Tab-separated table of C-alpha atoms in Angstrom:
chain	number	residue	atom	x	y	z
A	197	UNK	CA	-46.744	-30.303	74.092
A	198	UNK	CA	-44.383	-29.269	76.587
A	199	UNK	CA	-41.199	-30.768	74.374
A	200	UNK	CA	-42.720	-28.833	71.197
A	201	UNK	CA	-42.609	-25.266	73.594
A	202	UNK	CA	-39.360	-26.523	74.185
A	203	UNK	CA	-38.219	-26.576	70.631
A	204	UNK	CA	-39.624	-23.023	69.899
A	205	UNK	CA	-38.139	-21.177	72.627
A	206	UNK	CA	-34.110	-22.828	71.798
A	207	UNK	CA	-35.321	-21.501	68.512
A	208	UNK	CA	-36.407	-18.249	69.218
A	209	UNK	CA	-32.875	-18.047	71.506
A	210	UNK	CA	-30.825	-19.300	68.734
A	211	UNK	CA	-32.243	-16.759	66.319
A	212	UNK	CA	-32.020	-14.050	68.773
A	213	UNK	CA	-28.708	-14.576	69.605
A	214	UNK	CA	-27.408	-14.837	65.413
A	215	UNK	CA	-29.160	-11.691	65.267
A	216	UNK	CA	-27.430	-9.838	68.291
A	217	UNK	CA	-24.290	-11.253	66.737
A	218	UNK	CA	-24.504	-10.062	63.648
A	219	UNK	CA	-25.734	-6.731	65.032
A	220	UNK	CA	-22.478	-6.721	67.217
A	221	UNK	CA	-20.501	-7.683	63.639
A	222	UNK	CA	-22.279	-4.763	62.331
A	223	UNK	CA	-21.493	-2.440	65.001
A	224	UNK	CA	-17.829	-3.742	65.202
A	225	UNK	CA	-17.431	-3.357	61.108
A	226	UNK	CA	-19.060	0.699	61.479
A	227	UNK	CA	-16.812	1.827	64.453
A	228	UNK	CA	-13.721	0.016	62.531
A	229	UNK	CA	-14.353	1.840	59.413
A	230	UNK	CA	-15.266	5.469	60.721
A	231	UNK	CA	-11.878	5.063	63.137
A	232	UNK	CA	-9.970	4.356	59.570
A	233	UNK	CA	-11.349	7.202	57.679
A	234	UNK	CA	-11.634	9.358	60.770
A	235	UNK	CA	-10.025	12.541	59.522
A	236	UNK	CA	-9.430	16.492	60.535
A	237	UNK	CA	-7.917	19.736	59.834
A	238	UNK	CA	-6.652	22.351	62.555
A	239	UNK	CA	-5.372	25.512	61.345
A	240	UNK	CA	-2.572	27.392	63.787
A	241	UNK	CA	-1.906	30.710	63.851
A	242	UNK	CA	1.711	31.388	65.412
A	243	UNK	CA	3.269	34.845	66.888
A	244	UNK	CA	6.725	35.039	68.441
A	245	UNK	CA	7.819	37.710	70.252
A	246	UNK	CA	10.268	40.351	69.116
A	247	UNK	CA	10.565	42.611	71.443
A	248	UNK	CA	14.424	41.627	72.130
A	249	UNK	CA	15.297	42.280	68.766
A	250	UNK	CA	13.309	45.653	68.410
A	251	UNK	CA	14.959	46.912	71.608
A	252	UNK	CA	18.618	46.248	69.899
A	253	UNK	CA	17.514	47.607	66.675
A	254	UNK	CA	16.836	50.927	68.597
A	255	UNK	CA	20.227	51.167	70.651
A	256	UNK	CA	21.590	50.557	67.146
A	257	UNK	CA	22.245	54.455	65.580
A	258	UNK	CA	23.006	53.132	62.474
A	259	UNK	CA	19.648	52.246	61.698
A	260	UNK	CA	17.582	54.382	60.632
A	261	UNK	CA	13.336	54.404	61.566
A	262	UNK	CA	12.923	54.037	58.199
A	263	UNK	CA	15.130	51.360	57.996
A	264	UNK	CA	13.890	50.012	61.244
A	265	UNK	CA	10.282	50.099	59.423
A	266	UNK	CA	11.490	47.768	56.781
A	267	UNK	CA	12.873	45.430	59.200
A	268	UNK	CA	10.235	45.297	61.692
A	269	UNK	CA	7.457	44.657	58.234
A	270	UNK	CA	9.910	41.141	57.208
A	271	UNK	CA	10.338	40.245	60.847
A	272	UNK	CA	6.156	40.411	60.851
A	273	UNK	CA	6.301	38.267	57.872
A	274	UNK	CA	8.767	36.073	59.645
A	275	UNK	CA	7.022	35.595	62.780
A	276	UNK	CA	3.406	35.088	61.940
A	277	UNK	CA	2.374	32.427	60.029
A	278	UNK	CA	-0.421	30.126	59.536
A	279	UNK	CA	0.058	26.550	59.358
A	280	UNK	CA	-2.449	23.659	58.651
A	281	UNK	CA	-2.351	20.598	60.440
A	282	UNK	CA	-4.135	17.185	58.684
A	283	UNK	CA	-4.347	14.589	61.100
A	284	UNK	CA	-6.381	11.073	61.898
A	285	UNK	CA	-5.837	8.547	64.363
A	286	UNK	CA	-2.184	8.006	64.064
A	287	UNK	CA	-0.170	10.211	61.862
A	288	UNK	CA	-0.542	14.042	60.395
A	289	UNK	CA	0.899	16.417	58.419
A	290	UNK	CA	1.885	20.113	59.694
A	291	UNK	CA	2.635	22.444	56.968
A	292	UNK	CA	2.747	26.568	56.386
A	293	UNK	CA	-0.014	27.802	54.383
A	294	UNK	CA	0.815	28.861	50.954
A	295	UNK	CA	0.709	32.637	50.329
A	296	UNK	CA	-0.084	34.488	47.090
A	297	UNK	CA	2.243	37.225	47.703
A	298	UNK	CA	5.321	34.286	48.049
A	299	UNK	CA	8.604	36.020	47.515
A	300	UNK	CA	10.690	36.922	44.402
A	301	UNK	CA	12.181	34.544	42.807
A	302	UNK	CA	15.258	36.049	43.601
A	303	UNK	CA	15.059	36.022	46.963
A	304	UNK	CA	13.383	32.657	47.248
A	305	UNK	CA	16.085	31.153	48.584
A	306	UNK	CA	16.852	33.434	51.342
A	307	UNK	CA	13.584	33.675	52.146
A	308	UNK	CA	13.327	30.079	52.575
A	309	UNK	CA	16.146	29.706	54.838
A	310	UNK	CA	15.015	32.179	56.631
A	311	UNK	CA	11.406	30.711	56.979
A	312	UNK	CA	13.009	27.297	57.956
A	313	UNK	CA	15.317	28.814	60.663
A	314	UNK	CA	12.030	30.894	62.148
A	315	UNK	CA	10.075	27.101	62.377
A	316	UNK	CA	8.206	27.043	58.545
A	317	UNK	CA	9.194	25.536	55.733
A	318	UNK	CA	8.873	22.204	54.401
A	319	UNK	CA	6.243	19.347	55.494
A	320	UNK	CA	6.367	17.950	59.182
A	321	UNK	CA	5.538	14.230	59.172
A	322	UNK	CA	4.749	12.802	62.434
A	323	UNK	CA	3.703	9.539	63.409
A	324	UNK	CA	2.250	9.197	66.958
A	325	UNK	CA	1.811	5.214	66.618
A	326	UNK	CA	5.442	4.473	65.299
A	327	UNK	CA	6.460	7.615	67.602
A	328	UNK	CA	9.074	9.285	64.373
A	329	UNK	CA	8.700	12.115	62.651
A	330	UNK	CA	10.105	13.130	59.372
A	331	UNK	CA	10.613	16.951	57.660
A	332	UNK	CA	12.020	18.308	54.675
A	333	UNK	CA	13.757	21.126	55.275
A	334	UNK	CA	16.157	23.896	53.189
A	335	UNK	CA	19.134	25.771	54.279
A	336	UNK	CA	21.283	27.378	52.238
A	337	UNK	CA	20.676	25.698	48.759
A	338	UNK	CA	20.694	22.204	50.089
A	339	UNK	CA	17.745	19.813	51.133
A	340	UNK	CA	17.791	17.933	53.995
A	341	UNK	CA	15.395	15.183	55.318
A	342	UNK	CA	15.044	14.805	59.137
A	343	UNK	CA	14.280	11.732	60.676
A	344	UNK	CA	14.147	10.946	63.903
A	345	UNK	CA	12.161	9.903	66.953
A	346	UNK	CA	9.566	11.989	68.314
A	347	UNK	CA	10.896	13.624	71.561
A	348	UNK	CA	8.899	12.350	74.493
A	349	UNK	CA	8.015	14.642	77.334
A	350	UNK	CA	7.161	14.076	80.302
A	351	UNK	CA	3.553	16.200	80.534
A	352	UNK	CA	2.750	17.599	84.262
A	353	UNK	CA	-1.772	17.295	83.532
A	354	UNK	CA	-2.950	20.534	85.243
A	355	UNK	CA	-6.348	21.164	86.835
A	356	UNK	CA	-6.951	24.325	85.200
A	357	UNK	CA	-9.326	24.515	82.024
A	358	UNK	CA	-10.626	27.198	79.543
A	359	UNK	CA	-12.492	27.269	76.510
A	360	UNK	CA	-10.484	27.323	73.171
A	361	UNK	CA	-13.033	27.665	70.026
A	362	UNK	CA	-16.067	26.374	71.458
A	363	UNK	CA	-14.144	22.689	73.182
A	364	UNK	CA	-13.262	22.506	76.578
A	365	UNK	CA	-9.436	22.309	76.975
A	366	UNK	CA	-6.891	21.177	79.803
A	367	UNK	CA	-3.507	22.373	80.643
A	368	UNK	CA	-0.666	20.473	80.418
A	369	UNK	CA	2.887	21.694	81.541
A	370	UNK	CA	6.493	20.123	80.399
A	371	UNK	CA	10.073	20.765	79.873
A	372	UNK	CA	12.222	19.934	76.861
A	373	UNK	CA	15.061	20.908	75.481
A	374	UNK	CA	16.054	23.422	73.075
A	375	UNK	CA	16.648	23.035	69.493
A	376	UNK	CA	19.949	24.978	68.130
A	377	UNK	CA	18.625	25.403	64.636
A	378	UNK	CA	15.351	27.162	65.630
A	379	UNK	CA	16.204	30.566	65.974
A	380	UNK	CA	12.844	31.765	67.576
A	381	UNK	CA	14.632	30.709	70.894
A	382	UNK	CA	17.462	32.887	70.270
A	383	UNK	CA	17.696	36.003	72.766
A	384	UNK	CA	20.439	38.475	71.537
A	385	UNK	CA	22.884	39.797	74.540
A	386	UNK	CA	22.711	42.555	75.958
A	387	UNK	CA	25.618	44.887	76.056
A	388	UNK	CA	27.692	44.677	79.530
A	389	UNK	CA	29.189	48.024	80.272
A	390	UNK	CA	33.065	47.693	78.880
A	391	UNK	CA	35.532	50.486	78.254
A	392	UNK	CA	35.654	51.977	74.973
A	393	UNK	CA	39.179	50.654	74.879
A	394	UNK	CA	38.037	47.004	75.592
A	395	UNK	CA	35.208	47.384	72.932
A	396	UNK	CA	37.894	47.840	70.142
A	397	UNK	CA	39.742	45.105	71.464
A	398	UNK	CA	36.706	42.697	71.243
A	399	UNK	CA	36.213	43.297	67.866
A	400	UNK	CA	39.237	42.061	66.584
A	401	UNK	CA	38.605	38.790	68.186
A	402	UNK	CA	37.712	35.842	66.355
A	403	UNK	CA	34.253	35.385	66.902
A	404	UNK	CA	31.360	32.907	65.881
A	405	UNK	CA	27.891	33.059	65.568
A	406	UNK	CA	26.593	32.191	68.633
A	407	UNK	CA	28.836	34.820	70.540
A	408	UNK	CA	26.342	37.904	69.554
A	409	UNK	CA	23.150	35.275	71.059
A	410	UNK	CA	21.751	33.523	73.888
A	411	UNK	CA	20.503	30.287	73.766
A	412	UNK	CA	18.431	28.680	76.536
A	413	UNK	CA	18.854	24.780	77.317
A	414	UNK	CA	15.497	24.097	78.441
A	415	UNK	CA	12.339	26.189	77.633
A	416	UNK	CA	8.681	25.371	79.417
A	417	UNK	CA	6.206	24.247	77.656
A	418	UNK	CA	2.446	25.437	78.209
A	419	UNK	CA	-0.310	23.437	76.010
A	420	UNK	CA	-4.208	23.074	76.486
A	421	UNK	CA	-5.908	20.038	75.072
A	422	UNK	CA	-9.015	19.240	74.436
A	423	UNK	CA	-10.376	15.462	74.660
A	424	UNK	CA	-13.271	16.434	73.110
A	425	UNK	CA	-10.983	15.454	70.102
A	426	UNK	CA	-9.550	12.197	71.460
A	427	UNK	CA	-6.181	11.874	68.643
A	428	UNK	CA	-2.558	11.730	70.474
A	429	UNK	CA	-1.658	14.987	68.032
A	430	UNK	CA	-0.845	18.300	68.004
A	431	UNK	CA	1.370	21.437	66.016
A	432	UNK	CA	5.130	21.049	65.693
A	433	UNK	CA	6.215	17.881	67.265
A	434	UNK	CA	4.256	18.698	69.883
A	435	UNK	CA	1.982	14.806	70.730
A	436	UNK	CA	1.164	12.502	73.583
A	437	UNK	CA	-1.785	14.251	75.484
A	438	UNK	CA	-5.099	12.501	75.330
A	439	UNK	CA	-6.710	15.183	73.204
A	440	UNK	CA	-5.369	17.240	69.997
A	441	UNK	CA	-3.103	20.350	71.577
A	442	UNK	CA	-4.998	23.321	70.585
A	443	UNK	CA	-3.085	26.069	71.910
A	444	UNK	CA	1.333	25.691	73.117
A	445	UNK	CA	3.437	28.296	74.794
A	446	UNK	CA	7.087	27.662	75.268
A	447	UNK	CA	7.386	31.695	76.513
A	448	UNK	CA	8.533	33.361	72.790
A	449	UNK	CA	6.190	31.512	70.617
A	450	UNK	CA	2.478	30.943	70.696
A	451	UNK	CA	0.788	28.629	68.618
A	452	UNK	CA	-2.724	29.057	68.584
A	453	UNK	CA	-5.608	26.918	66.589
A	454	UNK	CA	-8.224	29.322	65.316
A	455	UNK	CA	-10.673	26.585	63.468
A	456	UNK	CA	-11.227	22.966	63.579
A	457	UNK	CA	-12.784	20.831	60.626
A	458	UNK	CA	-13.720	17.073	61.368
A	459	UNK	CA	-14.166	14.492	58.652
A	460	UNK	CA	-14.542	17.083	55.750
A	461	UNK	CA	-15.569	15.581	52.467
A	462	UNK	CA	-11.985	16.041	50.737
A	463	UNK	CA	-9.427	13.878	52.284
A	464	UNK	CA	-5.751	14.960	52.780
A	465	UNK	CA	-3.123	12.162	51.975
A	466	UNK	CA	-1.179	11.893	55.047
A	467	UNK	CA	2.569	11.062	53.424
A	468	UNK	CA	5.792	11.715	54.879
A	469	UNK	CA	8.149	13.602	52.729
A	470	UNK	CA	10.317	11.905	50.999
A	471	UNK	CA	12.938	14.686	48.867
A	472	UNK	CA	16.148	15.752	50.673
A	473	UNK	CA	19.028	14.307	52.428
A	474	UNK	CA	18.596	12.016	55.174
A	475	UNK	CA	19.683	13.484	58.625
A	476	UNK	CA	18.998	12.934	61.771
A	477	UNK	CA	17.792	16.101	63.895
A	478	UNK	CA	21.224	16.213	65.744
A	479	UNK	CA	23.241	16.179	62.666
A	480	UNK	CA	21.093	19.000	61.216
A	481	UNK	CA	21.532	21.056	63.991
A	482	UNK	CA	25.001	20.541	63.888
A	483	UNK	CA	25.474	21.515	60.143
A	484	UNK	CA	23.467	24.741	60.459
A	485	UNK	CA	25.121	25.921	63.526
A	486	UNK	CA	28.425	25.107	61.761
A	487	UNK	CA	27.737	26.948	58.647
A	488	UNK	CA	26.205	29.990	60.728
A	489	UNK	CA	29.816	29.959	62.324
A	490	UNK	CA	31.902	29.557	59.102
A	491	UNK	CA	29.429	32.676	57.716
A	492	UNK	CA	30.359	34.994	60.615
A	493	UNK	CA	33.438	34.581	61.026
A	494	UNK	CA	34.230	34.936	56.743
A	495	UNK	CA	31.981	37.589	55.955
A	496	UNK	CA	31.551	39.576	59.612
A	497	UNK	CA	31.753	43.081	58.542
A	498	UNK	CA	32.169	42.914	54.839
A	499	UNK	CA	28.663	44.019	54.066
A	500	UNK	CA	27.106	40.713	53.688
A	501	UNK	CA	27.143	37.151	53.363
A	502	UNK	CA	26.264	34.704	51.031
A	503	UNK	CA	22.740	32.723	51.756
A	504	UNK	CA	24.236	29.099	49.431
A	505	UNK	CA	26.851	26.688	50.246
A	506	UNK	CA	25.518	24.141	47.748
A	507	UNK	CA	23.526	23.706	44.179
A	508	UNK	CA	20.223	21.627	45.051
């Protein structure tokens, strides 16, 4: 009797235990799956500051308010855009949001250039698990592909927190360097008093682009994350804080999300861009400061210059 209540409870255990196994399958299989088609949308909303620029525009007596109207209306268009971020575990796409009222044809490609120097334009590819990140971007008639490696920083975690559409968020502080082809960093000079006499002279030095600008070499960076969404990602190239970046500062520009969708219905394929030259992110720098220079220095007061150097 005793060896039969033997034999029934090593078979209730064995049974037990294939079932808690397969459960644990089960759960494994679930979690696997929902991590693999885990997917979201963030949409940014981005302001830079042009108060710099506004302040030269009204020393300037040439320009006129109505002028200075016109101006102020493209620099809005310029500065404030809305970008859409698809992203799952390990990669994402960053992209401007298409407008209806997109430009004229004819001034497509100025506008595009100008986009692209101002941070739009194109598709930004990153990968936080391969840690690259690819873009297409145009300048001046050509396309170029950046690839590179996504820059690391070095984030200082804060302890201060605040509430960013309904998810509790966490600061995060870091310093990186500046990019020379993103002209939202640019600070024009401001005039040192000189002699009218020394003025004159100045101007019929050779000059290049960069003499009429300021460019910092390192810029702070101020983000808040929440880890109530627990992916490595964020706008830009901004990544490695253990929650998606909702909000960065880097003291010109704000980038601020202003809704987040989890695993919508309609999946985004998450591609990097693939049209375009392939550059690295130095060597694109590089070629627009250079052309900016050979611009200036050809057309500097002649009325204009021209906004190609290439056929696509």
């Amino acid at each position: 009797m005793k060896s039969k209540n033997n034999e029934q409870h090593k078979s209730t255990t064995l049974m037990i235990k294939k079932v808690l196994y397969a459960t644990l399958f089960l759960l494994a299989f679930c979690v696997s799956n929902a991590q693999k088609d885990f997917q979201g949308k963030a949409i940014y909303e981005t302001k830079t500051s042009t108060s710099d620029f506004k302040s030269r525009m009204q020393d300037n007596k040439q320009i006129t308010p109505e002028m200075q109207k016109m101006i102020e209306e493209r620099m809005k268009k310029m500065f404030e855009k809305t970008f859409i971020l698809n992203f799952d575990k390990s990669a994402s796409i960053y992209k401007e949001e298409e407008k209806l009222d997109a430009p004229r044809q004819s001034q497509g490609g100025r506008m595009r250039m100008m986009s692209s120097m101002m941070g739009g334009g194109g598709t930004f590819y990153k990968n936080v698990k391969d840690k690259n990140y690819t873009v297409d971007k145009e300048f001046m008639g050509k396309e170029f592909l950046i690839k590179d490696s996504l820059p690391k920083l070095s984030w200082k975690m804060e302890t201060e927190t605040r509430i960013i559409g309904g998810y509790n968020c966490f600061k995060a502080t870091a310093v990186r360097p500046v990019s020379p082809s993103d002209f939202r960093n640019y600070r024009p000079k401001k005039d040192d008093k000189k002699t009218e006499t020394t003025k004159t002279a100045d101007k019929d030095k050779k000059t290049n682009f960069m003499d009429d600008f300021d460019m910092p070499k390192e810029i702070t960076i101020t983000a808040w994350y929440t880890p109530e969404i627990p992916v490595n990602q964020g706008p830009e190239n901004y990544w490695g804080l253990p929650g998606l970046i909702l909000e960065v500062n880097d003291g010109k520009t704000t980038i601020l999300c202003s809704k987040v969708v989890l695993n919508a219905k309609e999946k985004v394929a998450i591609k990097a861009p693939t049209n375009g030259k392939v550059i690295s992110q130095k060597e694109y720098d590089e070629t627009v400061v250079k052309k900016m220079e050979e611009m200036r220095q050809m057309y500097d007061g002649k009325g204009g210059m021209p906004m190609r150097m290439g056929n696509k």
